[in-house]
XYZ file of C-alpha atoms in Angstrom:
701
model
C 29.738 27.189 15.522
C 30.073 28.259 19.412
C 27.775 24.980 20.409
C 29.802 22.319 17.616
C 33.574 22.470 18.878
C 33.048 21.716 22.749
C 30.521 18.834 21.291
C 32.878 16.995 18.994
C 35.697 17.579 21.579
C 33.063 15.742 24.283
C 32.703 12.430 21.887
C 36.533 12.446 21.163
C 37.205 12.359 24.641
C 34.795 9.967 25.915
C 35.312 7.458 23.367
C 31.487 8.214 22.506
C 29.810 6.823 19.139
C 27.447 9.756 19.036
C 26.252 13.129 20.375
C 22.844 15.268 20.764
C 22.872 18.983 22.312
C 19.479 20.348 23.581
C 18.725 23.763 24.003
C 15.986 24.821 26.078
C 14.388 28.008 24.754
C 13.486 31.167 27.088
C 10.232 30.668 29.084
C 9.924 27.049 26.780
C 8.378 23.375 28.152
C 10.337 21.413 26.564
C 13.854 21.064 24.836
C 15.009 20.926 21.147
C 17.565 19.292 19.448
C 20.272 21.768 18.185
C 23.514 19.824 17.348
C 24.115 16.411 16.791
C 26.654 14.069 15.072
C 27.485 10.449 14.759
C 23.966 9.346 14.189
C 21.002 10.196 11.368
C 19.002 12.456 12.144
C 16.357 10.243 10.453
C 16.370 7.861 13.391
C 16.633 10.896 16.395
C 13.406 12.671 14.499
C 11.198 11.037 17.048
C 13.004 13.067 19.683
C 13.854 16.291 18.159
C 11.477 18.233 20.724
C 10.901 16.478 23.660
C 8.638 17.837 26.474
C 10.344 18.694 29.865
C 7.195 16.319 31.258
C 7.679 13.468 29.044
C 9.503 10.475 29.530
C 12.700 10.788 28.221
C 16.462 10.230 29.593
C 17.244 14.137 28.229
C 14.016 15.233 30.027
C 14.735 13.788 33.244
C 18.105 14.908 33.346
C 16.783 18.455 33.050
C 14.048 17.804 35.235
C 16.012 16.567 37.827
C 19.424 18.522 37.526
C 21.129 15.215 37.074
C 22.867 12.741 35.247
C 21.296 10.067 33.913
C 23.175 6.823 32.691
C 21.448 3.667 31.144
C 24.554 1.182 30.430
C 22.536 -1.302 28.131
C 19.268 -1.883 26.139
C 17.523 -3.996 29.749
C 18.044 -0.886 31.715
C 16.334 1.470 28.832
C 13.524 -0.945 28.562
C 12.344 -1.291 32.200
C 13.055 2.610 32.815
C 12.096 3.965 29.512
C 10.045 1.301 27.459
C 8.525 3.648 25.203
C 12.145 5.067 23.781
C 13.116 1.145 23.574
C 10.250 0.202 22.043
C 11.689 2.462 18.865
C 15.069 2.086 19.416
C 14.993 -2.139 20.366
C 18.656 -2.029 19.759
C 21.895 -2.528 21.945
C 23.759 0.662 23.338
C 24.395 2.818 26.676
C 23.539 6.289 27.010
C 24.407 9.147 29.485
C 22.150 12.597 29.674
C 23.297 15.410 32.192
C 21.868 18.985 32.397
C 23.511 22.237 30.621
C 23.247 24.736 33.851
C 24.667 27.742 35.100
C 23.998 28.481 38.710
C 20.550 28.227 38.963
C 19.544 28.710 35.330
C 19.263 25.309 32.730
C 20.224 26.019 28.738
C 19.593 22.395 27.888
C 21.326 19.311 27.865
C 23.502 17.068 26.708
C 23.569 13.450 25.326
C 26.034 10.589 24.553
C 25.513 7.330 23.221
C 28.459 4.327 23.350
C 27.493 1.018 21.345
C 26.569 -1.839 23.438
C 29.869 -3.405 23.873
C 30.039 -0.484 27.065
C 30.574 -1.507 30.079
C 28.197 -1.484 33.048
C 29.479 1.578 34.341
C 30.558 5.170 33.022
C 34.291 5.234 33.106
C 35.692 8.238 34.917
C 37.318 9.802 32.020
C 34.095 9.432 29.992
C 32.427 11.482 33.089
C 34.276 13.805 33.183
C 34.396 14.681 29.274
C 30.458 14.817 29.666
C 30.229 17.658 32.804
C 33.351 19.219 31.435
C 31.221 20.212 27.989
C 28.031 20.032 29.900
C 29.755 23.455 32.066
C 31.815 24.713 29.183
C 28.328 25.030 27.171
C 26.524 26.384 30.005
C 28.766 29.484 30.209
C 28.781 29.958 26.367
C 25.391 30.316 26.521
C 25.488 32.071 29.605
C 27.842 34.999 28.062
C 25.728 34.935 24.603
C 22.641 35.335 26.973
C 24.297 38.125 28.922
C 25.061 40.103 25.796
C 21.847 40.336 24.475
C 22.837 37.443 21.691
C 21.322 34.254 23.111
C 21.764 31.344 21.657
C 18.219 30.233 20.122
C 17.369 26.644 18.475
C 17.607 26.716 14.742
C 14.956 25.917 12.147
C 16.310 22.500 12.052
C 19.373 20.487 13.890
C 22.452 20.747 12.457
C 24.337 17.928 12.042
C 28.255 17.865 12.383
C 30.238 15.503 9.890
C 32.413 12.840 11.038
C 36.134 14.038 11.263
C 38.278 12.218 9.290
C 41.993 10.830 10.023
C 43.119 12.042 7.070
C 42.424 13.158 3.524
C 43.289 11.346 0.579
C 44.943 12.968 -2.379
C 43.128 12.753 -5.589
C 45.809 9.960 -6.994
C 45.100 7.757 -3.433
C 41.392 8.347 -4.130
C 41.050 7.131 -7.260
C 43.475 4.195 -6.139
C 41.039 3.651 -3.542
C 37.781 3.266 -6.205
C 40.093 1.101 -8.394
C 40.791 -1.515 -5.670
C 36.798 -1.398 -4.622
C 36.063 -2.059 -7.899
C 38.766 -5.205 -8.492
C 36.975 -7.095 -5.645
C 34.771 -9.939 -6.723
C 32.135 -8.915 -3.936
C 29.628 -5.688 -4.876
C 30.584 -2.672 -2.096
C 28.430 0.460 -1.383
C 28.833 2.599 1.141
C 25.421 4.576 3.163
C 25.858 7.773 5.184
C 24.497 7.907 8.490
C 21.009 8.798 6.749
C 21.135 5.522 5.053
C 21.875 7.321 1.294
C 23.453 5.564 -1.328
C 26.941 7.656 -1.654
C 29.336 4.984 -3.439
C 28.188 1.930 -5.058
C 30.620 -0.165 -7.209
C 30.072 -1.835 -10.913
C 29.882 -5.578 -9.198
C 27.668 -4.037 -6.899
C 24.747 -2.683 -9.122
C 25.145 -5.748 -11.712
C 24.364 -7.945 -8.144
C 21.125 -6.050 -7.277
C 20.260 -5.481 -10.858
C 20.465 -1.155 -10.956
C 21.944 1.315 -12.495
C 24.339 3.281 -10.528
C 22.481 6.880 -11.385
C 19.208 5.348 -9.916
C 21.129 4.355 -6.485
C 23.273 7.441 -5.723
C 21.991 9.457 -3.573
C 19.001 7.101 -3.100
C 17.641 4.949 0.047
C 18.355 1.714 -0.891
C 15.009 -0.025 0.551
C 13.115 2.484 -1.616
C 15.589 2.362 -4.676
C 15.440 -1.143 -4.920
C 11.655 -2.624 -4.372
C 12.221 -6.020 -3.209
C 14.254 -4.483 -0.211
C 11.505 -2.097 0.721
C 11.228 -4.334 3.816
C 11.052 -3.135 7.441
C 13.273 -5.340 8.070
C 16.355 -4.146 5.746
C 15.656 -0.400 7.448
C 15.930 -2.365 11.029
C 19.444 -4.054 9.826
C 20.596 -0.505 9.149
C 19.057 1.305 12.271
C 20.741 -1.473 14.311
C 23.912 -1.295 12.865
C 24.434 2.698 13.340
C 23.097 2.595 16.447
C 25.368 -0.054 17.906
C 28.209 0.189 16.165
C 27.932 -3.389 15.669
C 28.321 -5.577 12.132
C 25.262 -6.525 11.151
C 24.679 -9.682 8.398
C 21.339 -10.780 6.636
C 19.858 -12.578 3.141
C 17.452 -11.292 0.873
C 15.994 -12.523 -1.904
C 16.276 -10.771 -5.373
C 13.425 -11.602 -7.714
C 12.533 -14.312 -8.917
C 14.804 -16.641 -7.253
C 18.951 -14.825 -6.489
C 19.399 -14.854 -3.005
C 22.218 -11.934 -2.186
C 23.695 -11.503 1.479
C 24.460 -8.206 3.257
C 27.106 -7.375 5.519
C 26.599 -3.775 7.249
C 30.327 -2.575 8.587
C 29.366 0.769 10.462
C 31.785 4.010 11.593
C 30.943 7.123 12.527
C 30.387 8.434 9.033
C 28.352 5.897 7.714
C 27.718 2.470 6.611
C 29.693 0.259 4.158
C 27.881 -2.720 2.936
C 29.684 -6.094 1.486
C 27.093 -7.582 -0.665
C 27.982 -11.167 -1.963
C 25.778 -14.324 -3.491
C 24.445 -16.104 -0.830
C 26.086 -19.212 -0.728
C 24.278 -21.889 2.086
C 27.450 -23.769 4.206
C 28.754 -26.694 2.992
C 27.879 -25.715 -0.698
C 30.527 -25.410 -3.621
C 31.910 -21.758 -3.946
C 32.332 -19.133 -1.465
C 31.420 -19.461 1.775
C 28.878 -17.791 3.055
C 29.672 -14.452 4.948
C 29.585 -14.783 8.931
C 26.220 -13.523 10.319
C 25.009 -12.921 13.652
C 21.999 -14.591 15.165
C 18.566 -13.307 14.409
C 16.942 -11.603 17.515
C 15.103 -13.864 19.441
C 11.299 -12.417 19.610
C 9.348 -10.103 18.092
C 10.828 -7.827 16.121
C 10.543 -3.789 16.053
C 8.191 -4.362 13.578
C 5.860 -6.867 15.448
C 6.286 -4.721 18.681
C 5.381 -1.327 17.156
C 1.938 -3.317 15.312
C 0.923 -4.750 18.937
C 1.124 -1.115 20.687
C -0.483 0.309 17.667
C -3.022 -2.441 17.804
C -3.493 -2.439 21.500
C -3.988 1.233 21.918
C -6.673 1.299 19.067
C -8.555 -1.041 20.942
C -8.496 0.509 24.523
C -9.396 3.178 22.767
C -12.678 1.950 22.705
C -13.123 0.133 26.210
C -15.765 1.076 28.691
C -15.286 -0.019 32.324
C -12.526 -1.894 33.682
C -14.140 -5.199 32.990
C -13.559 -4.325 29.250
C -10.148 -3.422 29.327
C -9.752 -6.919 30.986
C -11.135 -8.679 27.906
C -9.252 -6.741 25.603
C -5.889 -6.720 26.913
C -6.246 -10.532 27.317
C -7.727 -11.013 23.829
C -5.030 -8.725 22.400
C -1.593 -10.077 24.352
C -2.318 -13.845 25.099
C -2.248 -14.494 21.277
C 0.639 -11.997 20.722
C 2.800 -13.430 23.259
C 1.895 -17.112 23.442
C 0.367 -16.660 27.181
C -1.195 -19.100 28.651
C -2.417 -17.542 31.945
C -3.109 -14.007 32.485
C -4.696 -11.663 35.258
C -5.626 -8.273 35.860
C -5.957 -6.418 39.769
C -6.701 -3.167 40.321
C -5.444 -1.091 43.311
C -8.307 -0.599 45.320
C -8.682 1.280 49.061
C -4.860 -0.092 49.890
C -5.614 -3.967 48.403
C -5.389 -5.746 45.430
C -8.748 -6.606 43.597
C -8.971 -8.813 41.379
C -10.660 -7.678 37.940
C -10.461 -10.615 35.959
C -8.388 -13.469 34.757
C -8.053 -16.242 31.912
C -6.129 -19.482 32.598
C -5.361 -19.040 36.302
C -6.797 -20.774 38.886
C -9.511 -19.696 41.278
C -7.415 -21.079 43.842
C -4.674 -18.425 42.839
C -6.793 -15.621 42.079
C -8.481 -16.066 45.409
C -5.003 -16.005 47.259
C -4.526 -12.556 45.262
C -7.302 -11.006 46.002
C -7.679 -8.312 48.626
C -3.705 -8.776 49.359
C -2.999 -5.879 51.536
C -0.657 -3.437 49.521
C 1.740 -3.610 52.659
C 2.412 -7.433 51.862
C 5.586 -8.354 51.133
C 4.460 -10.633 47.983
C 5.884 -10.571 44.464
C 2.402 -8.443 43.592
C 2.855 -5.919 46.230
C 6.325 -5.408 46.027
C 6.290 -5.028 41.737
C 3.191 -2.369 42.186
C 4.462 -0.604 44.899
C 7.956 -0.209 43.301
C 6.634 0.156 39.604
C 9.683 -1.963 38.465
C 8.509 -5.225 36.470
C 9.356 -8.136 37.400
C 10.492 -11.214 35.251
C 10.765 -14.664 36.597
C 11.753 -17.033 33.872
C 11.333 -20.593 35.654
C 9.345 -21.458 38.903
C 12.846 -21.496 40.835
C 13.328 -17.818 40.198
C 10.160 -16.770 41.957
C 10.980 -18.846 45.096
C 14.525 -17.320 45.174
C 13.248 -13.966 45.474
C 10.194 -14.618 47.534
C 10.873 -18.085 49.617
C 7.533 -17.819 51.422
C 5.561 -17.802 47.846
C 3.394 -20.718 47.361
C 4.132 -21.385 43.236
C 0.787 -23.178 41.854
C 1.870 -26.333 39.958
C 0.703 -25.110 36.415
C 2.786 -21.785 36.455
C 6.259 -22.948 35.054
C 7.627 -18.482 34.370
C 5.390 -15.519 35.306
C 5.806 -11.649 35.182
C 4.427 -9.247 37.226
C 3.703 -5.896 35.505
C 3.035 -2.466 37.282
C 0.281 -0.371 35.447
C 1.221 3.398 36.622
C -0.387 6.095 35.366
C 0.511 9.961 35.768
C 2.834 8.383 38.667
C 0.737 6.371 40.954
C -0.344 2.413 40.330
C -3.236 1.718 39.256
C -3.266 -1.714 38.922
C -1.019 -5.176 37.915
C -0.604 -7.188 35.066
C 0.165 -10.727 35.773
C 1.267 -13.285 32.970
C 1.843 -16.839 33.223
C 3.094 -19.653 31.520
C 3.239 -23.214 31.651
C 6.874 -23.542 30.779
C 10.437 -21.953 31.395
C 10.405 -18.459 29.865
C 13.570 -15.952 29.582
C 12.143 -13.350 28.455
C 14.553 -11.328 25.593
C 14.791 -7.765 25.492
C 12.617 -7.009 23.111
C 10.009 -9.066 24.335
C 10.547 -6.758 27.983
C 10.432 -4.020 26.462
C 7.440 -4.141 24.129
C 5.578 -5.946 27.379
C 6.360 -2.992 29.313
C 5.563 -0.548 26.943
C 1.986 -2.239 26.729
C 1.521 -2.262 30.227
C 1.674 1.697 30.285
C -0.370 1.655 27.447
C -3.135 -0.526 29.358
C -2.241 1.570 32.662
C -3.754 4.287 30.772
C -6.964 2.451 29.360
C -7.298 1.532 33.276
C -7.144 4.669 35.093
C -9.853 5.867 32.749
C -11.908 2.549 33.555
C -11.997 3.194 36.759
C -12.787 6.586 36.536
C -15.407 5.756 34.573
C -16.644 2.730 36.665
C -16.552 5.267 39.695
C -18.591 7.859 37.942
C -20.942 5.332 36.386
C -21.768 3.929 39.778
C -22.402 7.582 41.453
C -24.660 8.485 38.716
C -26.583 5.300 38.494
C -26.778 5.548 42.137
C -28.025 9.421 42.353
C -30.216 8.337 39.573
C -31.777 5.796 41.840
C -32.017 8.170 44.820
C -34.224 10.411 42.613
C -36.709 7.858 41.668
C -39.363 6.188 43.370
C -37.900 3.329 45.610
C -41.035 1.703 45.357
C -44.409 2.202 43.465
C -47.138 2.412 46.317
C -50.151 -0.289 46.369
C -53.131 1.103 45.362
C -56.580 -1.106 45.613
C -57.706 -1.313 42.355
C -54.749 -1.313 40.546
C -51.728 -2.920 38.952
C -48.627 -0.862 38.589
C -45.216 -1.526 37.138
C -42.065 0.915 35.967
C -38.811 0.620 34.502
C -35.748 2.701 33.798
C -33.107 2.178 30.844
C -30.245 4.652 31.398
C -28.872 5.816 28.059
C -26.471 3.312 26.720
C -22.579 3.478 27.837
C -23.199 7.526 29.023
C -21.814 8.181 32.881
C -24.212 11.325 33.511
C -27.942 10.958 35.019
C -30.446 11.658 33.027
C -33.771 13.838 33.518
C -36.696 11.083 33.083
C -38.970 10.641 36.261
C -41.897 8.742 37.490
C -44.312 8.798 39.928
C -47.410 7.224 41.518
C -49.368 8.736 44.535
C -52.012 7.086 45.730
C -54.199 9.966 47.258
C -57.069 7.892 48.726
C -58.958 4.341 49.251
C -60.047 4.706 45.495
C -58.058 7.557 43.498
C -54.796 8.063 42.212
C -52.343 10.391 40.537
C -49.591 9.071 38.150
C -46.890 11.343 36.182
C -43.891 11.128 33.853
C -41.844 13.441 32.266
C -38.371 14.262 30.762
C -36.294 17.091 32.031
C -33.946 18.280 28.991
C -30.068 17.125 28.977
C -27.799 14.302 30.631
C -26.365 15.961 33.550
C -25.972 16.555 37.278
C -28.005 19.827 36.710
C -30.821 17.813 34.451
C -31.091 15.658 37.453
C -31.390 17.775 40.026
C -33.968 19.753 38.363
C -35.889 16.407 37.948
C -35.959 15.402 41.440
C -37.214 19.042 41.970
C -39.830 18.839 39.320
C -40.912 15.409 40.681
C -41.141 16.931 44.154
C -43.535 19.762 43.035
C -45.927 17.303 40.987
C -45.946 14.934 44.457
C -46.823 17.610 46.392
C -50.226 19.456 44.592
C -51.322 15.678 43.588
C -54.863 16.065 44.139
C -55.394 18.990 42.481
C -56.973 19.086 38.965
C -54.524 18.040 36.401
C -54.184 21.380 34.517
C -53.224 22.911 38.128
C -51.130 20.689 38.797
C -48.568 21.284 35.711
C -49.337 25.160 36.013
C -48.002 25.266 39.548
C -44.939 23.189 38.351
C -44.879 25.461 35.503
C -44.617 28.496 37.473
C -42.526 26.763 39.852
C -39.694 26.452 37.077
C -40.168 29.277 35.408
C -39.254 31.275 39.317
C -36.090 29.203 39.311
C -35.321 30.038 35.699
C -33.227 27.065 35.276
C -33.199 26.988 31.709
C -33.884 23.895 31.188
C -37.047 22.736 29.187
C -39.365 20.217 30.973
C -42.350 17.731 29.259
C -44.400 16.169 32.283
C -47.988 14.412 31.493
C -50.031 14.365 34.868
C -52.948 11.678 35.545
C -55.640 11.454 37.775
C -57.295 8.136 38.522
C -60.902 8.093 40.062
C -61.341 3.809 40.408
C -64.725 4.896 41.931
C -66.179 6.728 38.478
C -64.027 4.454 36.336
C -61.757 7.560 34.557
C -58.919 9.283 34.201
C -58.521 13.195 33.738
C -54.913 14.198 31.961
C -53.120 16.885 30.561
C -50.073 17.139 29.255
C -46.833 19.659 29.181
C -45.322 18.802 25.459
C -45.099 15.037 26.717
C -46.137 12.589 24.505
C -49.462 11.089 24.903
C -50.318 7.686 26.999
C -50.985 4.565 25.365
C -54.845 3.220 26.207
C -55.542 -1.051 26.097
C -59.136 -1.211 26.594
C -60.915 -4.010 27.855
C -61.957 -5.590 24.948
C -57.746 -5.637 23.882
C -58.303 -3.064 21.389
C -54.781 0.076 22.006
C -54.609 3.756 20.813
C -52.773 6.252 21.273
C -55.128 9.132 23.362
C -55.344 12.604 21.806
C -54.632 15.328 24.300
C -54.591 19.264 24.006
C -51.393 20.084 23.416
C -49.844 22.296 26.349
C -45.818 23.900 26.617
C -43.219 22.663 28.171
C -42.948 23.716 31.594
C -40.417 26.833 32.386
C -41.338 28.358 29.341
C -44.346 30.893 29.924
C -45.503 31.252 34.034
C -48.611 32.019 32.547
C -49.312 28.810 30.624
C -52.842 26.776 30.418
C -53.058 23.026 30.791
C -55.820 22.067 29.207
C -57.485 18.914 31.166
C -59.460 15.952 29.267
C -61.001 13.391 30.659
C -60.776 9.708 29.443
C -62.829 6.231 30.186
C -60.980 3.511 32.676
C -62.489 0.554 32.899
C -61.621 -2.479 35.098
C -59.259 -4.588 32.190
C -57.928 -0.520 30.594
C -54.453 -0.524 30.879
C -52.285 2.624 30.953
C -48.674 3.197 29.408
C -47.376 6.403 30.722
C -43.431 6.642 28.182
C -40.939 8.525 28.075
C -39.380 9.483 24.445
C -36.275 7.057 24.602
C -38.803 4.203 24.315
C -39.957 4.669 20.702
C -37.451 7.462 19.411
C -35.106 6.480 17.222
C -32.517 7.947 14.301
C -34.818 7.836 10.895
C -37.772 6.905 12.687
C -40.845 8.495 12.499
C -42.247 9.465 15.701
C -46.133 8.874 15.177
C -45.412 5.625 13.554
C -42.899 4.559 16.295
C -45.884 5.394 19.007
C -48.086 3.571 16.828
C -45.753 0.369 16.731
C -45.921 0.348 20.677
C -49.822 0.779 20.934
C -49.393 -2.536 18.462
C -47.623 -4.300 20.788
C -49.067 -3.255 23.473
C -52.945 -4.765 22.111
C -50.785 -8.250 20.766
C -49.305 -8.779 24.449
C -50.635 -11.293 26.624
C -52.651 -11.117 29.693
C -50.901 -11.108 32.679
C -48.738 -9.235 35.728
C -47.365 -5.556 34.644
C -44.184 -6.178 35.519
C -43.659 -8.757 32.876
C -45.467 -7.072 30.039
C -43.405 -3.960 31.098
C -39.736 -6.251 30.896
C -41.468 -7.524 27.492
C -42.101 -3.987 26.094
C -38.153 -2.479 27.210
C -36.784 -5.776 25.784
C -38.708 -5.167 22.685
C -37.760 -1.906 22.304
C -34.101 -2.248 23.038
C -31.403 -1.331 19.944
C -28.700 -3.188 19.158
C -26.956 0.004 19.013
C -26.250 2.172 21.859
C -28.834 4.105 23.709
C -28.451 8.081 23.496
C -31.823 8.674 25.653
C -32.853 7.063 28.908
C -36.126 5.017 29.008
C -38.777 5.176 31.511
C -42.027 3.501 31.614
C -45.173 3.525 33.639
C -48.183 0.504 33.095
C -51.252 0.936 35.216
C -53.628 -1.455 34.630
C -57.231 -0.955 36.680
C -57.917 -4.539 38.117
C -61.231 -5.862 38.532
C -62.925 -5.853 41.835
C -61.204 -8.004 44.245
C -57.950 -8.268 43.201
C -55.078 -7.660 44.832
C -53.045 -4.585 44.579
C -49.354 -4.777 42.995
C -46.779 -2.368 42.507
C -43.163 -3.426 41.122
């Protein structure tokens, strides 16, 4: 009761249609709706608890300690697009903080019908601020007396005050009056529940009074279970304007509904729908249906786009998904996405615009006075219904003949501009407030996705650059060898992997090769991979078992806590032999000169970094001219549900069946044949070493 009287007084003195009182609990970062009047709790349910950081009028009023005034739906759509998307109705609202000195206790919001003038009248402003001052003193006094006023579990609704209470006889006479009317009548409370219904209304809608009283019309009557009916109810309650529409009662009876709102609820007049000029009672006056997407359509597009963009990877992916979703939904003929990078606009992609126009926008300095730059810097969307409107606003603009209307939507994420969405139409296009609100709200969703995509691309590029820097830039040319290497990162990951390979020329007739895989996909794995490769490279020339043993001791001394597999091969081209040792790595495949391919069997060795005293046995195999060794990591052969032995056998078969030719072409073939249809979850490294016949020029690719 402490807070209710000031709120009611403020609503009455300001002529507002409704009021909402929020409290800020001690130490909380949110406002809690505590008392409301003149509006349904069902309608304001999304804002019963408002975070102080949220883009909502009451949150801004408290956060900035200022009055927030929105005189119409258009301004709401521009400044608070997400709120406008949920409440696409004509109304005005003023929000102010409740303070005493440095203390903030909450916020007060008053609402007026959509017919309110653009300016807040002095009397209205005085009533609002007087109420805030009174509430602040009451809340401060309660807190000082150790009886602070805290929000209840649910907000309290103050019923509208009646100008007078009818006597029993008068109430009965009013009932009889309603029953005698030729039309059907019913009454809804602010929440939309039926509180009164006449016999004529029950006959028209085909239901009994006990089934209707206390129920929501769209729940009691299945043929009214359509988002449009509830939308009309919300529009009447919030705008305080009469709303009319028709509905089909199955199988073939059309009924006309006229909703007449006031502070206590709605009076509904129900009549058989009769077209103009027909015999019978003329149809009731109806408001024109709004042009543009309905509230349900806008919510659908918002949710669908958000779901689609949640799977977007990279900036170009965002561009393609946005174009696919928006152009058909809003009848857009041309669309372009630009990012803000290093003081310039950068074109990411476009559909429908000419290359000349895109070239003019691309690389535009963010200091230029163009429509695109001004919109991005101001954060305020710009809609130009005709090309003449654009020229009036920007006289120096070069208008393309194919663009008759255009819109510029700034993409703002976390308060910073990340890009711009440009829409083009081939005819004049006067956007409705609903369309502007929808596009502005969708721009907010796109901005979040674009911000994530820009970060992903940057991290992806950094990861690839780091990976490339840790792998050999080129393989050395070794007389008697044709070599090729391929590396493919894991699909859609932005982390660097631990796969590595190397080829070392020891002297004119000997060489060493290594391949390995460090556990994990992160910077630590990449750093360790670089150290392992360096250690192997530095000890190359020693017997294979000794090379692995030294590298193993280095890793155990580092205590890196990452396991590493490695295969080391020493090639003696003069003696036509290869000596090999493995540290838990997959065995190589050898294709012999006769075309037969086999998976070599190597004595097992522990992974590097496990036991400092581990031993790595070495074996020797023939490596005659015409032979090919394939060294690879598990990403080339492993797949979910796949037997690793069968996978290695399959790779050996592909190697045996491959026609003779350069190792570069063979490497491409093996990698392409192994790429799965789904994104890879592991890196792929492949090193092919072919012993060429004497006189063949060495190749390194």
